[in-house]
XYZ file of C-alpha atoms in Angstrom:
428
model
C 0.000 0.000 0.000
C 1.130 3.204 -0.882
C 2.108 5.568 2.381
C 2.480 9.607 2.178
C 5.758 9.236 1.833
C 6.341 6.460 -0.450
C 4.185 9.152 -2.669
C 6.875 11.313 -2.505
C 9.612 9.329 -3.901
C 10.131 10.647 -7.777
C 9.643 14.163 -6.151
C 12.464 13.463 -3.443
C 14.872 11.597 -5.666
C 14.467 14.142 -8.370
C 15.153 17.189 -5.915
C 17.930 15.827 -4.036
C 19.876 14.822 -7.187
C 19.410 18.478 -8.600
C 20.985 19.665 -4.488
C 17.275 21.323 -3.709
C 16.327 19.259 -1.175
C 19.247 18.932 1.466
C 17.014 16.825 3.952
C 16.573 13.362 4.972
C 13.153 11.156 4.189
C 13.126 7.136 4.705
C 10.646 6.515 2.823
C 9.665 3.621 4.679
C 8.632 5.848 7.695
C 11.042 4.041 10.392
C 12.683 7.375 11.006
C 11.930 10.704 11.980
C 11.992 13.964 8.561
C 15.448 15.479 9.238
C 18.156 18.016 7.921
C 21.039 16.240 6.217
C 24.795 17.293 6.296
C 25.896 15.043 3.505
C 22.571 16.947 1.214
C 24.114 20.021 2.927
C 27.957 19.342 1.764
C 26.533 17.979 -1.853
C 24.065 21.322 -2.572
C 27.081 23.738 -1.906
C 29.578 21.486 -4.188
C 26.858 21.786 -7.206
C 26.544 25.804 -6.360
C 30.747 25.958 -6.829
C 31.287 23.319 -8.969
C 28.759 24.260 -11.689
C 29.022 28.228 -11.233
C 32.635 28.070 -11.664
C 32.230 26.197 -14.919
C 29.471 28.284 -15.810
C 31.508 31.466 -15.746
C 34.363 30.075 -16.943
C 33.441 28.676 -20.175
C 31.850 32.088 -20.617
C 34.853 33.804 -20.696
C 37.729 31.556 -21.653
C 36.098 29.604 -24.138
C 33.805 32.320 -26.001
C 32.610 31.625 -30.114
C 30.503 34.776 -30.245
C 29.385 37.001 -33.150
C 27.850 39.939 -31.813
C 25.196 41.285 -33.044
C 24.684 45.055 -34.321
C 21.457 45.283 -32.316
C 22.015 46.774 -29.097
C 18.834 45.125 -27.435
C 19.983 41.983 -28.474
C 23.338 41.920 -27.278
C 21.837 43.045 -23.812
C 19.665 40.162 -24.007
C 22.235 37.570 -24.902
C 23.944 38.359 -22.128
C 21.330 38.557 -19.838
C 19.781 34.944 -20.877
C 23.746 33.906 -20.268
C 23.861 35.078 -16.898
C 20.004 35.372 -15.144
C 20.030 31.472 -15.031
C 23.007 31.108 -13.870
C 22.356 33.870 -10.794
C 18.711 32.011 -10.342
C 20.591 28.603 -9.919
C 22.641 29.831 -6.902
C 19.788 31.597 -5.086
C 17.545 28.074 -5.244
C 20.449 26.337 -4.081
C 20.977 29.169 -1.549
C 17.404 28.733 -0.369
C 17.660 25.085 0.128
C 20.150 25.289 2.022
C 18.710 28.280 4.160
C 15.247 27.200 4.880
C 16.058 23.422 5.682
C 13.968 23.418 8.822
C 11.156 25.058 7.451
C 10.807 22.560 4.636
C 11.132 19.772 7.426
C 8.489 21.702 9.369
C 6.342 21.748 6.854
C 6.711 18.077 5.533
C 5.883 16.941 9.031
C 2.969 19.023 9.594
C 1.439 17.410 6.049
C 2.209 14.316 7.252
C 0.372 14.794 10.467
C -2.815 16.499 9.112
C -2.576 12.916 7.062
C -2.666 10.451 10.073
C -4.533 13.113 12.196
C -7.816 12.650 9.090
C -7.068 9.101 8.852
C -7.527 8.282 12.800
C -10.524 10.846 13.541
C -12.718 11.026 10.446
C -11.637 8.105 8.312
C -10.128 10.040 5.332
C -7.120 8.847 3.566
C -5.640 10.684 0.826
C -4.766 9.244 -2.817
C -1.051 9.098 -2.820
C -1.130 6.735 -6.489
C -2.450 9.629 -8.310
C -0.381 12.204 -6.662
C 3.008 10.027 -7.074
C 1.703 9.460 -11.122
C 0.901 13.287 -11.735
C 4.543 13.706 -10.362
C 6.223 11.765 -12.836
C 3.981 12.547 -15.624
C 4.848 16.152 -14.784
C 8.928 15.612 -14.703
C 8.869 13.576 -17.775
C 7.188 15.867 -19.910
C 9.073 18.924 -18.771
C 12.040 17.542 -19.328
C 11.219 16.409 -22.957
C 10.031 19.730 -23.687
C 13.391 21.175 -22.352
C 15.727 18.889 -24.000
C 13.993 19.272 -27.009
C 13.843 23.021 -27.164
C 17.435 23.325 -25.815
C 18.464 21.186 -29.164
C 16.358 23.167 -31.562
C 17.782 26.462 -30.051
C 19.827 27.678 -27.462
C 17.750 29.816 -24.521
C 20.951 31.415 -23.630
C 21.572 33.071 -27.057
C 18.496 33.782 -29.689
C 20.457 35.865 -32.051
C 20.432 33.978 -35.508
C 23.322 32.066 -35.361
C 24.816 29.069 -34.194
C 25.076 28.320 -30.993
C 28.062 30.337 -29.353
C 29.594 27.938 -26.923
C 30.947 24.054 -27.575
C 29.059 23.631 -23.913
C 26.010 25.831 -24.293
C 23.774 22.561 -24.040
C 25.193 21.686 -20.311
C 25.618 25.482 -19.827
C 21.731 25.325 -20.554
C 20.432 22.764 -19.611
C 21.677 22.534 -16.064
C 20.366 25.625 -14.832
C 17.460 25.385 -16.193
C 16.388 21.995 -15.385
C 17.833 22.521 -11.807
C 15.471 25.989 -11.233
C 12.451 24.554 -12.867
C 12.593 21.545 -10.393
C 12.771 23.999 -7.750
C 9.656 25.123 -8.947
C 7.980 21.649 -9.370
C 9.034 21.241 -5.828
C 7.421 23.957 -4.567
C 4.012 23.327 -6.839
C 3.641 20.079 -5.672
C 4.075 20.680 -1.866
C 1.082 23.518 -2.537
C -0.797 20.125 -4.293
C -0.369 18.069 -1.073
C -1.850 21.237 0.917
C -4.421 21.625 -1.279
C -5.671 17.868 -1.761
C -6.189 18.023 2.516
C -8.187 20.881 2.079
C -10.358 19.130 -0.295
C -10.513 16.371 2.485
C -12.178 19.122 5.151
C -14.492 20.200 1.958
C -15.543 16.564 0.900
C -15.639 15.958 4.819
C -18.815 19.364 5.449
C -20.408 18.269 1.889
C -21.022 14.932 3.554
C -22.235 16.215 6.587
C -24.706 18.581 5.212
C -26.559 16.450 2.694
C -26.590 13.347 5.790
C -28.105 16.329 7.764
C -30.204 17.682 5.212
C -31.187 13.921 3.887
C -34.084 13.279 7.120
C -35.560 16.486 5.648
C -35.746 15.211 1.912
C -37.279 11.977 3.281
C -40.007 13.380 5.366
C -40.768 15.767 2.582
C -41.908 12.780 0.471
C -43.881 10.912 3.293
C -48.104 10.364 1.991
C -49.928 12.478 3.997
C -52.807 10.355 5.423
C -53.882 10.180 9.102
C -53.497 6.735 9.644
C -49.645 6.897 8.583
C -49.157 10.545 10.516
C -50.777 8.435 13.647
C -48.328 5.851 12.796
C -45.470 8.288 13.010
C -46.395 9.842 15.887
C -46.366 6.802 18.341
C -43.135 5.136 16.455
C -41.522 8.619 17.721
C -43.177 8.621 21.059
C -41.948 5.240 21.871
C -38.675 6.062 20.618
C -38.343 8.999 22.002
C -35.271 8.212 24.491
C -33.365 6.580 22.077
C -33.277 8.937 19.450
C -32.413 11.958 21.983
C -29.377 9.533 23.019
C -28.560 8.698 19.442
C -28.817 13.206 18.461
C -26.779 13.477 21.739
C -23.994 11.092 20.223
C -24.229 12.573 17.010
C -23.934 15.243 18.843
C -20.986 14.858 20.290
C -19.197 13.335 17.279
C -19.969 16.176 15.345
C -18.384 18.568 17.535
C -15.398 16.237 18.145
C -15.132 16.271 14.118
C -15.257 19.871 14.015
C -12.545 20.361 16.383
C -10.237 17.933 14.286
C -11.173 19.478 10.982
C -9.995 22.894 13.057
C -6.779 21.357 14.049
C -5.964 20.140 10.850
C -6.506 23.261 9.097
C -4.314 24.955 11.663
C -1.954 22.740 10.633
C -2.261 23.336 6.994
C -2.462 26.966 7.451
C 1.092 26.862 8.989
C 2.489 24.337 6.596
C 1.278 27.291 3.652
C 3.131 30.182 5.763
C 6.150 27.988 6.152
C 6.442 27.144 2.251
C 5.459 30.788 1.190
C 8.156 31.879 3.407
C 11.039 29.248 2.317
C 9.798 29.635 -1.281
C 9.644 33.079 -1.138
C 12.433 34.680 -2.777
C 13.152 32.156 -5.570
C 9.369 32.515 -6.301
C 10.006 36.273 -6.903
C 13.020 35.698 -9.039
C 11.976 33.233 -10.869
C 8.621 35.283 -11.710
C 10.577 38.315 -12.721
C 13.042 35.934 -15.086
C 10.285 34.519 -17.003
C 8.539 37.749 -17.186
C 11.723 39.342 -18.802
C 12.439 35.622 -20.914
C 8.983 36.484 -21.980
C 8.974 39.881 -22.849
C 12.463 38.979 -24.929
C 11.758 36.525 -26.607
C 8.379 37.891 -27.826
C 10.398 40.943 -28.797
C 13.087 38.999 -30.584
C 10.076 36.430 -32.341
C 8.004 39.800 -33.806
C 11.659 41.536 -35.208
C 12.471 38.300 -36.844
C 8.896 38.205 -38.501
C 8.928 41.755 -39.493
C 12.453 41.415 -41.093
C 10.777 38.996 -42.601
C 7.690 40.389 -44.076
C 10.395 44.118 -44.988
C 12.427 41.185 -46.870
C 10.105 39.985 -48.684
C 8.236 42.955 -49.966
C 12.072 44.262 -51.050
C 13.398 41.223 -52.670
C 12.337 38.363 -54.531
C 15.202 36.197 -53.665
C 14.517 35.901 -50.216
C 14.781 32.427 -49.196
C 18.889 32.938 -50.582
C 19.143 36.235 -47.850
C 21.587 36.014 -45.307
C 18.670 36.314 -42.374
C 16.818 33.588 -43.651
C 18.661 31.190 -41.229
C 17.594 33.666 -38.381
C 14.457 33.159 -39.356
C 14.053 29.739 -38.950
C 15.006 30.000 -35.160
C 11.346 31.432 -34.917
C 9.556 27.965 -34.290
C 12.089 27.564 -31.684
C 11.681 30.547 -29.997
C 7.991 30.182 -29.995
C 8.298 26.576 -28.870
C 10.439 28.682 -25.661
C 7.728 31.095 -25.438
C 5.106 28.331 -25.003
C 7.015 26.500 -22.229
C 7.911 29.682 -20.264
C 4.233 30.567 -20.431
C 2.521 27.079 -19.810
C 5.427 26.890 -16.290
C 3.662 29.911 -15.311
C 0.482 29.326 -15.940
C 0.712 26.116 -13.704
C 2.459 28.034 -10.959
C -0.442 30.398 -11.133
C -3.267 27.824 -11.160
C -2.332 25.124 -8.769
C -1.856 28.369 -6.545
C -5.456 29.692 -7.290
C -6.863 26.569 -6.525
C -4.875 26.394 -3.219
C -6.588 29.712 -2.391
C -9.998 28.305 -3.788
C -10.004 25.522 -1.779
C -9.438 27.569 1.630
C -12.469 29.983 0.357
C -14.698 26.790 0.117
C -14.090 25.743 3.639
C -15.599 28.710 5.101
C -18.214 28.621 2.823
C -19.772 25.094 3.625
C -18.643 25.377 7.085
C -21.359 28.219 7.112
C -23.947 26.071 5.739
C -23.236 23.138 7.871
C -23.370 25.986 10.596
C -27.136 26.770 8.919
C -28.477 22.598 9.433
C -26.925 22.770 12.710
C -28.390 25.850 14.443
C -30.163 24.051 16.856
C -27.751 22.442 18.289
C -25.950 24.527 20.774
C -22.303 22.715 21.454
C -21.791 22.129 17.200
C -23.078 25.540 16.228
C -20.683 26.832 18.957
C -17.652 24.602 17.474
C -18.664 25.507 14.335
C -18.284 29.639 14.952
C -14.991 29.067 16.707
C -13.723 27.121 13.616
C -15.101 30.079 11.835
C -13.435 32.666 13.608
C -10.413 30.549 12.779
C -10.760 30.895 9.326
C -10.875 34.793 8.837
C -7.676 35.319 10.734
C -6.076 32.321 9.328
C -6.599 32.922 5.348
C -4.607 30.108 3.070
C -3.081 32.325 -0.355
C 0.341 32.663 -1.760
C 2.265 35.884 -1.963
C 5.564 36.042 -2.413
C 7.620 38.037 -0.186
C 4.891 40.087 -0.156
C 4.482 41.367 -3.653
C 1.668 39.766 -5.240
C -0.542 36.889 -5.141
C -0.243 34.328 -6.502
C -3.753 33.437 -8.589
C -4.752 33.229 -12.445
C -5.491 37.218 -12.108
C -1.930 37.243 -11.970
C -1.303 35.483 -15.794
C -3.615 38.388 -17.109
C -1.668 41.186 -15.590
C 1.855 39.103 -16.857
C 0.301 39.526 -20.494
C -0.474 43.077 -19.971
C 2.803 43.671 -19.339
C 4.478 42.107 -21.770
C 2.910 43.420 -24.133
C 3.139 46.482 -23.224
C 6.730 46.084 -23.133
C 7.047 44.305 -26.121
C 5.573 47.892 -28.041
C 8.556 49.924 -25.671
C 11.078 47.505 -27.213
C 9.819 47.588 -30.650
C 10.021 51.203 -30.551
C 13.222 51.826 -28.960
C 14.601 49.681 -31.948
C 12.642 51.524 -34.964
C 14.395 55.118 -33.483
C 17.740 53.236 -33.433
C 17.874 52.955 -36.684
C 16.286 55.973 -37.818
């Protein structure tokens, strides 16, 4: 049988090999979630190891043809150097936060048994374990495939300037983005518990509102209302001792479903906090991978379409090789967008999930209003929820939803025009 942490075994292996994950799991659950000095010692020798031969292949063993476009240059060297800068700080942040990746691993892990024990609810570690590996192979397909096509880390329109560019490439990239599937997924596990609590009140109110739905479709006659009334009379002490268990288990329930989203609460501040500042860089780098590559994509086309109208030779022009970097590009473009658009959603529905608690904890608060001790749980686990609201931001800067994507497209846009611009007065 698959166990919670069992689940997390692709995730785990994947992370530690790529030094973002400098902590201890047995998967088989004999030991205790710890920090690890050998993952500690093997992060730092990836950071120095790989940044040295980042940097140094940049300089020493440079094949470049620059290009006459100012903007371009700037963004050559930028996609040469942002990845390399984003690398360190995820490996930095590993390192860093250790505890509070622990901290929050063990509080998911608790909510887990807590659910299991008190209400019955067990969580469906197969499909989460399966959507993990789904999720690495196809992102690393898509990235080795797009890496060979073109080069991230230079998009003028020639060859590729660097006899190492694909493990100057690839490495940083694949090592950031798993930062980022690390941190998605842990938002998953939070989010699948909260749909536990949901699934948990949806059950409650329609068993509560299902008496109701019966007795609404009862024949009215006299002889079965007289019926009625003396089955109820002469069970009228055992039903007020089965509403006073009920009773009781109800409010018991509550108070677990309040503890575990306690728990969950603080498991979201301790990942929002650890995840905080790569989140923010790595937000801003696809934002301005984005915006350039867009820019570079629409000056390729319209040299293009200026060619074309001027010459009727084209396909023999010198730029025509340029050109054909544009699938690539776009094929960039698609992945950069589709990484965020993930980050964005699984986020949103994090936040979505903690909205829906409150709102059918209210109307299991509505079928219970006559019954003092669960209405009373009920408001306290209420209370609990305004203070204690479950959303990603960032440092602080924004949050995380799918309002976010259409504000990213606004901007890039908009930049895109300030780019295109700039580069028309150049050359005037």
């Amino acid at each position: 049988m698959t166990s919670f942490r069992s689940s997390l075994r692709s995730l785990y292996y994947f992370s530690r090999v790529c030094g973002l994950i400098p902590i201890n799991i047995d998967l088989r659950g004999t030991t205790d979630i710890s920090s690890s000095r050998f993952g500690t010692i093997y992060s730092i020798l990836i950071g120095i190891i790989y940044g040295g031969f980042h940097v140094t292949s940049s300089i020493f063993n440079l094949d470049e043809q620059a290009d006459k476009n100012i903007i371009t240059n700037v963004i050559n060297y930028y996609n040469r150097y942002s990845r390399l800068v984003l690398f360190w700080i995820c490996i930095a942040n590993a390192i860093v936060n250790q505890s509070r990746i622990v901290h929050a691993i063990r509080l998911i892990e608790n909510v887990d048994k807590l659910f299991a024990e008190h209400l019955n609810f067990h969580t469906n570690y197969v499909k989460f374990s399966r959507i993990v590996i789904l999720e690495i192979i196809i992102y690393l397909a898509a990235t080795f495939g797009l890496e060979w096509n073109n080069c991230l880390m230079y998009i003028s329109g020639v060859i590729a300037y660097n006899n190492y560019c694909m493990s100057m490439c690839l490495i940083p990239l694949i090592v950031t983005s798993a930062d980022q599937i690390l941190f998605i997924n842990m938002i998953y596990l939070v989010k699948q518990r909260l749909a536990i609590v949901n699934k948990y009140l949806q059950q409650r109110t329609y068993l509560k509102k299902l008496p109701k739905i019966q007795e609404s479709h009862k024949i009215n006659g006299h002889l079965l209302n007289t019926v009625n009334l003396l089955y109820h009379f002469e069970n009228d002490i055992e039903s007020l001792k089965v509403k006073m268990v009920q009773s009781r288990r109800s409010k018991g329930d509550i108070g677990t479903l309040s503890v575990g989203y306690s728990r969950l609460h603080k498991a979201v501040l301790l990942l929002n906090s650890a995840y905080g500042i790569p989140n923010v860089c790595t937000v801003f780098i696809r934002f301005v991978t984005l915006t350039t590559l867009s820019y570079s994509s629409c000056m390729r086309l319209l040299k293009l379409e200026n060619h074309s109208e001027s010459s009727e030779n084209f396909v023999e022009h010198h730029d025509h090789g340029s050109l054909s970097k544009v699938p690539g590009i776009i094929g960039w473009i698609m992945l950069n967008f589709a990484e965020m658009i993930i980050f964005c959603f699984v986020c949103h529905q994090l936040k979505e999930e903690g909205q829906l608690v409150g709102r059918y904890l209210h109307t299991y608060r509505v079928e219970n209003c006559n019954n003092v001790d669960v209405a009373t749980a009920i408001d306290t686990f209420s209370s609990q929820i305004i203070h204690q609201k479950i959303e990603i931001t960032p440092c602080g800067f924004f949050t995380a939803d799918l309002t976010f994507i259409f504000s990213l497209i606004a901007t890039v846009t908009t930049y895109i025009m300030i780019l295109i611009q700039f580069d028309i007065s150049q050359k005037q």
